Coordinates of C-alpha atoms and ligand atoms in Angstrom, one line a residue:
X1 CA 98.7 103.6 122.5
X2 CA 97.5 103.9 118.8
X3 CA 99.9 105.5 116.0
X4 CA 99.4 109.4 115.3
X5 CA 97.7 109.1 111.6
X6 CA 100.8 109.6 108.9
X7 CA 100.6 111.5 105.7
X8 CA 103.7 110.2 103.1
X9 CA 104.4 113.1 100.3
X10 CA 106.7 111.9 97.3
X11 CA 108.4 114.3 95.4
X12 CA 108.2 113.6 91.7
X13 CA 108.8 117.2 89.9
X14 CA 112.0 118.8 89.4
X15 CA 113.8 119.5 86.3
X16 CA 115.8 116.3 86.1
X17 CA 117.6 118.1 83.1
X18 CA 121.0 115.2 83.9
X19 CA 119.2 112.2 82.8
X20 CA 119.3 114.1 79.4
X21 CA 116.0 112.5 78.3
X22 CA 113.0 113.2 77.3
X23 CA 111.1 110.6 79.6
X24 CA 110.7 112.7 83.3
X25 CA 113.3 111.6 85.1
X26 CA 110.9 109.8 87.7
X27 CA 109.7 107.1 85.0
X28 CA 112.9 106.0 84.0
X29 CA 113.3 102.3 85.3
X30 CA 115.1 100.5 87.8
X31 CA 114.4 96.0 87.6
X32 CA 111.7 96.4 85.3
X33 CA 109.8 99.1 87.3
X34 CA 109.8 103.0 87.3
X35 CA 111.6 105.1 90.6
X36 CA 108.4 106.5 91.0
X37 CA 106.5 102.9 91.0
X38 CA 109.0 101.8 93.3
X39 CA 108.7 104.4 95.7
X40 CA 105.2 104.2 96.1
X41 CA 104.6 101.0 96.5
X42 CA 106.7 101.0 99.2
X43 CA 105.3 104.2 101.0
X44 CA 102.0 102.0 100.3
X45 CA 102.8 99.3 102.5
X46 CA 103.0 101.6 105.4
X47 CA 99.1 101.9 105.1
X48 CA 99.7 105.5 105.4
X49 CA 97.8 108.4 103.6
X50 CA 100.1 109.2 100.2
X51 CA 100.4 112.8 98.5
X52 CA 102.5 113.2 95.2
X53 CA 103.3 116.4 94.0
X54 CA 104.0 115.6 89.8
X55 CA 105.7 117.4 87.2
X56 CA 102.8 118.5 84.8
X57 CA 103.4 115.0 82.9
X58 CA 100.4 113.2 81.9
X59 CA 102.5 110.1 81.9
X60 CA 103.9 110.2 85.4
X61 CA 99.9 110.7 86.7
X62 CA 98.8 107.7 85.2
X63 CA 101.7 105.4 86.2
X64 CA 100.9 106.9 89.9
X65 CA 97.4 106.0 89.6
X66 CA 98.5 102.6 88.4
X67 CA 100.8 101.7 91.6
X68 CA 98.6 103.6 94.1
X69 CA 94.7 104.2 93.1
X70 CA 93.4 107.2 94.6
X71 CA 96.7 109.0 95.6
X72 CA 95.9 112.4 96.0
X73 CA 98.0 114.6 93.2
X74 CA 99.4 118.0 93.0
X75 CA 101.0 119.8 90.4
X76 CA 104.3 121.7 90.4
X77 CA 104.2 123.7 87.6
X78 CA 107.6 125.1 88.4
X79 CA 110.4 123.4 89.6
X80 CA 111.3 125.8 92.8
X81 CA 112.9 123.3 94.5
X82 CA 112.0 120.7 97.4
X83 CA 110.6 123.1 100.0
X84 CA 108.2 124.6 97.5
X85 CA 107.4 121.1 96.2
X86 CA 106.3 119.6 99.6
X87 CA 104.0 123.0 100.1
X88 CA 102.4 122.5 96.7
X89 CA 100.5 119.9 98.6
X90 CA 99.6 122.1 101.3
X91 CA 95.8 121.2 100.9
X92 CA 96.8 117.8 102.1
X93 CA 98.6 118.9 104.5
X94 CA 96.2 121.6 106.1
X95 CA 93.6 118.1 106.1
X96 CA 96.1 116.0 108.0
X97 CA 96.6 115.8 111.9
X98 CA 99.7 113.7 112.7
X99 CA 103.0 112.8 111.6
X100 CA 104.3 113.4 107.7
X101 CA 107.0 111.8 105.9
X102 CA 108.7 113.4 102.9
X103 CA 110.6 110.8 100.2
X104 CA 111.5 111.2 96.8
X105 CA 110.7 109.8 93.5
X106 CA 114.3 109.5 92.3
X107 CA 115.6 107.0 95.8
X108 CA 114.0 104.0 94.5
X109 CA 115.9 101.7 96.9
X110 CA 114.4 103.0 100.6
X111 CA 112.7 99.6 102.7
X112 CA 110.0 99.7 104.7
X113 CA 111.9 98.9 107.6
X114 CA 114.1 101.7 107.1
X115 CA 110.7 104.2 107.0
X116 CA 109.4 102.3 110.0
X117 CA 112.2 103.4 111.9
X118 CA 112.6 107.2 110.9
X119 CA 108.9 107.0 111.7
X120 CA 109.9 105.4 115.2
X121 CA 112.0 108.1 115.8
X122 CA 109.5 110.4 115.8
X123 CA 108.9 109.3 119.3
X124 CA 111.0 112.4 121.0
X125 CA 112.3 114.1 117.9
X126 CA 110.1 116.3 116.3
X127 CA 112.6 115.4 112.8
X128 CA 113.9 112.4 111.7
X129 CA 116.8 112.6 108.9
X130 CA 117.2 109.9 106.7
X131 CA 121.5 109.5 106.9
X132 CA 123.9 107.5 105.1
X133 CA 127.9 107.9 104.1
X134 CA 128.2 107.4 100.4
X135 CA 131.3 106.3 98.7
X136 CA 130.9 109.6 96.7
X137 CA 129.7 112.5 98.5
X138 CA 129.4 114.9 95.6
X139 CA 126.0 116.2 95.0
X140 CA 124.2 115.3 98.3
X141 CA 123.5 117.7 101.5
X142 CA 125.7 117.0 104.3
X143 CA 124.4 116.5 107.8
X144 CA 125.8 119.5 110.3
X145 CA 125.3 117.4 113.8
X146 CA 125.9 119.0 117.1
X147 CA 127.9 116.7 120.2
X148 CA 125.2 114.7 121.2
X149 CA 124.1 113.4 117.6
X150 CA 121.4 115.4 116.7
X151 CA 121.4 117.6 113.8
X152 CA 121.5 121.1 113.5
X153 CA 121.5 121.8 109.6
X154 CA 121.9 120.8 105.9
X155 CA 124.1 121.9 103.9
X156 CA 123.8 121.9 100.2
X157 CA 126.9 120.3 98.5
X158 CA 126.6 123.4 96.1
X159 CA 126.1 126.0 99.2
X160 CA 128.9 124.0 101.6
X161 CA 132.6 125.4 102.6
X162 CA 135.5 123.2 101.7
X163 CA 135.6 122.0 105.6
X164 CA 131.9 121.3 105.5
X165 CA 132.3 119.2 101.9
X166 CA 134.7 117.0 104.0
X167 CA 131.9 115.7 106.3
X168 CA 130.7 112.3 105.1
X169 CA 127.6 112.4 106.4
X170 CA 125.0 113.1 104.2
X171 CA 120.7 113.6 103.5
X172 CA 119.4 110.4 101.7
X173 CA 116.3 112.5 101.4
X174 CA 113.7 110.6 103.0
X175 CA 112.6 113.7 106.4
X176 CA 110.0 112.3 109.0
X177 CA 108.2 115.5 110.8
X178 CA 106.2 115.8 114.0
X179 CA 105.7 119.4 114.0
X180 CA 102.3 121.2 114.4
X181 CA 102.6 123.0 111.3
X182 CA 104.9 122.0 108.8
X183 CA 103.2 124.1 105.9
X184 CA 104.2 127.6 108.4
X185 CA 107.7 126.3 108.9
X186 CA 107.9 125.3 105.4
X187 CA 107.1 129.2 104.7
X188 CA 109.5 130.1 106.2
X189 CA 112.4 128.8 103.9
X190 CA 114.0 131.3 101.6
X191 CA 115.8 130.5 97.8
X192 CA 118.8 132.6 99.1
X193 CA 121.4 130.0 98.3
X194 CA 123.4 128.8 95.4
X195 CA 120.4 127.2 93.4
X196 CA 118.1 129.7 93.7
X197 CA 115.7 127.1 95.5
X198 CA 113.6 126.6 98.3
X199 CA 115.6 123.8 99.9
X200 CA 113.2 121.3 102.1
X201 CA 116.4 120.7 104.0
X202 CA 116.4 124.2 104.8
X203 CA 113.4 123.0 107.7
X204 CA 115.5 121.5 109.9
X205 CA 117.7 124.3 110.6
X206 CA 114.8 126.7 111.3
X207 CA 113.4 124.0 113.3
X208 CA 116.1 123.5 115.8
X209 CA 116.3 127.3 115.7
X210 CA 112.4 127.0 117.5
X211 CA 114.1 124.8 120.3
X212 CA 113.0 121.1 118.1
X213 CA 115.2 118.4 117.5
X214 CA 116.0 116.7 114.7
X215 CA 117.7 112.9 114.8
X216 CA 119.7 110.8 112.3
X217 CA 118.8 107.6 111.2
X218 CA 121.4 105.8 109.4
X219 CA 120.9 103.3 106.3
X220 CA 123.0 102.0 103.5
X221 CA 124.2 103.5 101.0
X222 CA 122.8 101.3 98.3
X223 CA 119.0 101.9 100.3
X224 CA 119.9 106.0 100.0
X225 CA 121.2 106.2 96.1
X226 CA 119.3 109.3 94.6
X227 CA 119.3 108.8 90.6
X228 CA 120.4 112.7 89.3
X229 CA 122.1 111.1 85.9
X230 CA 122.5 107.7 84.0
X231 CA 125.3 106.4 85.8
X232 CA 123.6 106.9 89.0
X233 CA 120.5 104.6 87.3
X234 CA 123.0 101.8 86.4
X235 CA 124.1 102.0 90.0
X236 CA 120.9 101.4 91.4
X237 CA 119.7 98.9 89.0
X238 CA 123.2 97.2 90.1
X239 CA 122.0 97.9 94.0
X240 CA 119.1 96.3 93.5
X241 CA 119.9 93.1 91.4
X242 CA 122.6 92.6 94.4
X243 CA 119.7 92.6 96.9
X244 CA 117.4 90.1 94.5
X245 CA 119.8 88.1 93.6
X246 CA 120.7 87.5 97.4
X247 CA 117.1 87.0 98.1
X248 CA 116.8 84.2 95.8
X249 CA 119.1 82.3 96.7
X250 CA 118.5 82.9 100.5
X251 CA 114.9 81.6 99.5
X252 CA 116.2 78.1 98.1
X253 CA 117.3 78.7 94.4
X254 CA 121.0 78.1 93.2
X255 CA 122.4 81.0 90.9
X256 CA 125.5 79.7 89.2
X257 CA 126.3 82.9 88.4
X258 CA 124.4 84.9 90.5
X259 CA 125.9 88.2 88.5
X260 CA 124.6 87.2 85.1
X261 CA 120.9 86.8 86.1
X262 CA 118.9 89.9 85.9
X263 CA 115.8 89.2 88.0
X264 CA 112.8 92.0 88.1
X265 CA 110.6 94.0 91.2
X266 CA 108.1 91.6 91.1
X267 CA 110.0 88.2 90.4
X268 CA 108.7 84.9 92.3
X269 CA 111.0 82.3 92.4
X270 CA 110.8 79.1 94.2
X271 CA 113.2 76.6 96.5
X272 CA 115.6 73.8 94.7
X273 CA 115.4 76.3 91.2
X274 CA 118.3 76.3 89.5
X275 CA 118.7 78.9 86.7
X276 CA 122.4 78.5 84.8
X277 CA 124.3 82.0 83.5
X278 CA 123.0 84.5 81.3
X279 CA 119.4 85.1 82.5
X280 CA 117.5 87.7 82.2
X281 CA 113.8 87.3 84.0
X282 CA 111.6 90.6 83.3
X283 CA 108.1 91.7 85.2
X284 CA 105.9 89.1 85.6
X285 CA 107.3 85.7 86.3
X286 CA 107.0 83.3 88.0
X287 CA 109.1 80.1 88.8
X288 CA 107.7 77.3 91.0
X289 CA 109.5 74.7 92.6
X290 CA 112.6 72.8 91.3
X291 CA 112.0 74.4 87.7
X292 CA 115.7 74.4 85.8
X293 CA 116.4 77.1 83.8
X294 CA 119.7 76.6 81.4
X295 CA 122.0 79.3 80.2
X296 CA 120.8 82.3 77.9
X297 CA 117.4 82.2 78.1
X298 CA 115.1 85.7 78.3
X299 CA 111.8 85.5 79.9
X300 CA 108.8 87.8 80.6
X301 CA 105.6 87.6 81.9
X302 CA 105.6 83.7 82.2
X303 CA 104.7 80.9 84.5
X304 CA 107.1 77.7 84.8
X305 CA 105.2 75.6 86.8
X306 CA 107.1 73.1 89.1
X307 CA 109.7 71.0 87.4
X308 CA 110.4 72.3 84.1
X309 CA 112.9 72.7 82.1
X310 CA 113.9 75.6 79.7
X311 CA 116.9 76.7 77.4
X312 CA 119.7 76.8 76.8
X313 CA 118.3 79.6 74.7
X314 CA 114.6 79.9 75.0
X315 CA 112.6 82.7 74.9
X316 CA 109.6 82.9 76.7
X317 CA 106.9 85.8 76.4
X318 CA 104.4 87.4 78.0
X319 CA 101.5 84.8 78.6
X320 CA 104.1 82.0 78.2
X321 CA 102.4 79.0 81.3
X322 CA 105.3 76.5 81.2
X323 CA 103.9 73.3 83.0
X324 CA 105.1 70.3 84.8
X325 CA 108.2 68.8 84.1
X326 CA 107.7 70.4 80.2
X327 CA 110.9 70.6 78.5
X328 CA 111.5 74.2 76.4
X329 CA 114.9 73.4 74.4
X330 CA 117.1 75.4 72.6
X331 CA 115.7 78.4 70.2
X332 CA 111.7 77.8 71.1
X333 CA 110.0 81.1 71.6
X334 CA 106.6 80.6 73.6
X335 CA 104.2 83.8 73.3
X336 CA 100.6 83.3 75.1
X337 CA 100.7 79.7 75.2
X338 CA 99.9 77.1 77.5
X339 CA 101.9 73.5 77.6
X340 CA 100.2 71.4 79.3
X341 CA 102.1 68.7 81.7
X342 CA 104.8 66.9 80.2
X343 CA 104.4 68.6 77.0
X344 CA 107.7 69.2 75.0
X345 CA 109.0 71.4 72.1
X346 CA 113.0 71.0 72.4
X347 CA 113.8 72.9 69.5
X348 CA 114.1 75.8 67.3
X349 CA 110.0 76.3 67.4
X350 CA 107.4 79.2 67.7
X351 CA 104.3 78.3 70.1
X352 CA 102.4 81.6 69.9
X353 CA 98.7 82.0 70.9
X354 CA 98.2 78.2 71.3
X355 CA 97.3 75.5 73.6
X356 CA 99.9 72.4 73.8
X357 CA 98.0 69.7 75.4
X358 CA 99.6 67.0 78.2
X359 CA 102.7 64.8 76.8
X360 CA 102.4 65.6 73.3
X361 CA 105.6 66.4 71.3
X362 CA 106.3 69.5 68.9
X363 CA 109.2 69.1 66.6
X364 CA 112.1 70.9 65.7
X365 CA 111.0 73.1 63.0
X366 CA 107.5 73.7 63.7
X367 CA 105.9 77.2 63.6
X368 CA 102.4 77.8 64.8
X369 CA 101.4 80.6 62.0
X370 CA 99.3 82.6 64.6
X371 CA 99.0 85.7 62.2
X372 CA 97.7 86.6 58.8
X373 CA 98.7 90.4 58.9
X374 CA 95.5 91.6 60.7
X375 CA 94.3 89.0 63.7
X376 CA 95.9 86.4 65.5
X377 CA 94.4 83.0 65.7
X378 CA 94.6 80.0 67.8
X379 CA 96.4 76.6 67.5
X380 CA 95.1 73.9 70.0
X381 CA 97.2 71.0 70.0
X382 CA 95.4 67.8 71.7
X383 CA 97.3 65.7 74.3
X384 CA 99.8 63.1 73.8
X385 CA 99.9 64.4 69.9
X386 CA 102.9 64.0 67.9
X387 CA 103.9 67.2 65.8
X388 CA 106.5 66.1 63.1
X389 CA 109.4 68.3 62.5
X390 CA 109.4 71.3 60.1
X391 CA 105.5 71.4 60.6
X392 CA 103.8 74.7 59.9
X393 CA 100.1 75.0 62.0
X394 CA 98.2 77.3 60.3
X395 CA 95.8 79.1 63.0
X396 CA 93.0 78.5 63.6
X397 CA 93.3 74.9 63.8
X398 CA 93.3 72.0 66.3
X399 CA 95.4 68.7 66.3
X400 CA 93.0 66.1 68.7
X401 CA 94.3 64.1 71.0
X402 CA 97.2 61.7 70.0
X403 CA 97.0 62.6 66.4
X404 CA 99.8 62.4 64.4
X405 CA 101.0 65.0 62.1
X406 CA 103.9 64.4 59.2
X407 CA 107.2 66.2 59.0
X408 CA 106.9 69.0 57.1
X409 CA 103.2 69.6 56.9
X410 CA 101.5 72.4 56.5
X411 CA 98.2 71.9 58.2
X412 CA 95.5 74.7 57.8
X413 CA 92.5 71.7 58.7
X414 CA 91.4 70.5 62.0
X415 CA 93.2 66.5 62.5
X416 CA 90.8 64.4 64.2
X417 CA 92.3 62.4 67.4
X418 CA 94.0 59.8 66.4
X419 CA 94.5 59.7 62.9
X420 CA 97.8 60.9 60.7
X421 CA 97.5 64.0 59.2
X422 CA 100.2 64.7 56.1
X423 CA 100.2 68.0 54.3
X424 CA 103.1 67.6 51.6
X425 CA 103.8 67.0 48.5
X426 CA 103.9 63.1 47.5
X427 CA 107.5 61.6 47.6
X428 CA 108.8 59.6 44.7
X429 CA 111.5 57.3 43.8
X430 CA 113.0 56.7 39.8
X431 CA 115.3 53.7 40.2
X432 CA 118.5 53.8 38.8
X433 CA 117.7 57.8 37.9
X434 CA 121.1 59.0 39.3
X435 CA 123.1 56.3 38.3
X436 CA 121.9 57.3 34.4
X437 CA 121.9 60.8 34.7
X438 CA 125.5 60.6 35.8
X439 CA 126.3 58.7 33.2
X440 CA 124.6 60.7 30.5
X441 CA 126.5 64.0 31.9
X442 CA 130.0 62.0 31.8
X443 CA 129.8 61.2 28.3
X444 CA 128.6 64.3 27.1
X445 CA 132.0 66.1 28.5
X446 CA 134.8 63.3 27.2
X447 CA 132.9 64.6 23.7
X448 CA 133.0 67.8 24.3
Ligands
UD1_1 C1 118.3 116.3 97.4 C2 118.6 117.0 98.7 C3 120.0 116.6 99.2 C4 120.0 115.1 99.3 C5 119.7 114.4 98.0 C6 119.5 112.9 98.3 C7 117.4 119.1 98.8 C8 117.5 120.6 98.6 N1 118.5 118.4 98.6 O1 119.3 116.8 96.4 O2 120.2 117.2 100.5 O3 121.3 114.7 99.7 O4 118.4 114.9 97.5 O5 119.3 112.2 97.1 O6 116.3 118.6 99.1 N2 111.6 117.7 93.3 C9 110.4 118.3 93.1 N3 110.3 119.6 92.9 C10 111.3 120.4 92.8 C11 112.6 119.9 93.0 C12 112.7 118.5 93.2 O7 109.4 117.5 93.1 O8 111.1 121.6 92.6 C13 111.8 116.3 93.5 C14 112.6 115.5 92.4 O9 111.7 114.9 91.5 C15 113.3 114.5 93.2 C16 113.4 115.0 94.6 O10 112.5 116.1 94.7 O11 112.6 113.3 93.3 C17 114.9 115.6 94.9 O12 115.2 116.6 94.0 P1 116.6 116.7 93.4 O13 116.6 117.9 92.5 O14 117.0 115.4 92.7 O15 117.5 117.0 94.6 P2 119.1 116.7 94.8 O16 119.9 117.8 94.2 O17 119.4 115.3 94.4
CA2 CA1 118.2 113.6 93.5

């Protein structure tokens, strides 16, 4: 038996006035990626048919666009509350024959799994509730259930007497409908209540009022948290690092300190890593096997290809492609650079917008001067050359293969392979200088 077809609407309008910002509340950013991003990509992976209904934000249309092409996007002008929201994309609606699944923008932290199963209990229910028992119940609907389990209503925490405030069980948010017409029993929900607003939640009570019946399905609360405020962001940031953290190390990699490493949505890591305390991986990396990573480094939108090394404090940047067995030390910054296998820079060095070729060796000191104020330019660097310390690469410019360049250069001309390129001032030695000098200055002050 094939699958009734299922439309997913996210909720993304909504005042959001708690977050006190002046970014819409669904952009803000949980591991590197906004709630709204998170959501969708998730309600993506169903395969499903996806409807947002957006705050008039330019901003939060083009990050949906970015996550899910195509999504089909209504505007709520005015924030009425969640029934009215889910109606403002009535057009999508009225074109959809099947099931429909409502989630919102601000409960980043929902699973696939956990849809699959609301979606699952479809099969007899014509409403599925998304439940869970927060620590804190302030703020969220509670679940009224009746003696067999199923649910009767939802009560607003601002709309709830003191006995109902006591019941633990409580609306993560995410409502699975298998009703003929959702957008005539949406219509039927009035803003008689505390807020003023056409509650979605308001549904299931008019619902089991037409003789349906509406099921709880539990989850976690970590999976559940709705971001109203700041705090409530920090605690799902904290939610999720837990989970990705775990994941890691389930998937092979030792975390010292599994607490100090901040890992991002999108973060790849391999088996037999080992990244040391204080680490904080933003979107876009990548770490293959057994790469090391020492204490304090900060890394985005690189590639450390199996085997290396990097840090203690190194700082790798976007376009950063780390590889074999190369060793990053201690105060190297890496921007849109390649090293090659074996390659090494192990300390206090800038590689930016440059190509390090296999085995060769950058010393401590050396900057690739990739900028003159307007245009960046590139520094290729030929393998198994040998970059003396305090070395300044002035881009564009190439070092061939298994050149050598002096310490303290300053090399604005292409070094063919093989030969030693200086770019300092001549040394010179006066023997017996100091020994005069000193003796000059001595006499002077017994005269004086
Ligand atoms: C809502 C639920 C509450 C549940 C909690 C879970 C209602 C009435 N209440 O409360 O039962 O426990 O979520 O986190 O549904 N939105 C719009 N347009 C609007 C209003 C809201 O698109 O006019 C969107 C928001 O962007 C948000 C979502 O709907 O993503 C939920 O709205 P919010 O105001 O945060 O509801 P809560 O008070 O948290
Ligand atoms: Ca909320």
């Amino acid at each position: 038996m094939s699958k009734p077809p299922l439309l997913i609407v996210v909720l993304a309008a909504g005042k959001g006035v708690r977050m006190a910002s002046a970014t819409p509340k669904v952009l803000h950013q949980v591991a590197g990626r906004s709630l709204l991003g998170h959501v969708l990509a998730t309600a993506q992976a169903t395969g499903a048919d996806l409807a947002l209904v957006a705050p008039p934000a330019e901003a939060v249309r083009v990050e949906a666009a970015r996550i899910a092409p195509g999504i089909g996007i209504f505007e709520q002008s005015r924030a009425l509350g969640t029934g009215a929201a889910v109606l403002a994309a009535e057009p999508a609606l009225r074109r959809h024959r099947g099931d429909v699944l409502v989630l919102f923008a601000d409960a980043p932290l929902i699973e696939l799994a956990t849809i699959e199963r609301l979606i699952g209990t479809l099969q007899g229910n014509a409403l599925a509730v998304l439940a869970f028992e927060p620590a804190d119940t302030t703020g969220y609907g509670r679940l009224i259930a009746d003696d067999a389990g199923n649910v009767t209503a939802i009560r607003e925490h601002g709309d709830a007497s003191e006995d109902e405030r006591r019941l633990r069980l409580c609306n993560a948010g995410a409502i699975a409908f298998r009703v003929g017409d959702l957008a005539s029993l949406l219509r039927r929900i009035t803003n008689a209540n505390a807020k003023g607003e056409y509650y979605l939640t308001d549904a299931v009570e008019i619902a089991v009022a037409q003789g349906l019946r509406a099921r709880p399905v539990m989850c976690t609360p970590a999976e559940a948290l709705g971001i109203n405020t700041r705090a409530q962001l920090a605690e799902a940031e904290a939610a999720f690092q837990a989970r990705a953290r775990r994941q890691a190390m389930h998937a092979g990699a030792t975390l010292i300190a599994p607490e100090t490493v901040w890992l991002s949505f999108d973060t790849r890591i391999g088996r037999d890593v080992t990244i040391e305390p204080n680490v904080f991986l933003g979107p876009g990396v990548v770490i293959e096997d057994g790469v090391q990573i020492l204490a304090n480094c900060h890394i985005i939108g690189a590639r450390l290809r199996a085997g290396a090394r990097v840090g203690p404090f190194a700082r790798l940047r976007p376009g950063a492609d780390i590889g074999g067995g190369v060793h990053v030390g201690n105060f190297v910054e890496v921007k849109n650079a390649t090293l090659e296998e074996g390659a090494k820079a192990n300390h206090l060095a800038y590689i930016g917008d440059g190509r390090v070729g296999a085995g060769a060796n950058i010393g401590a000191g050396t900057i690739f001067c990739n900028y003159d104020g307007f245009n960046k330019a590139f520094t290729d660097v030929g393998k198994g050359a040998f970059v003396g310390s305090n070395t300044a690469l002035v881009a564009p410019v190439k070092i061939g293969d298994g050149a050598y360049v002096g310490s303290g250069s300053v090399i604005t001309k292409d070094v063919a392979a093989d030969a030693l390129a200086l770019g300092r001032a001549r040394e010179e030695q006066r023997h017996g200088w100091a020994a005069k000098f000193r003796d000059r200055l001595g006499r002077r002050r017994t005269q004086g």
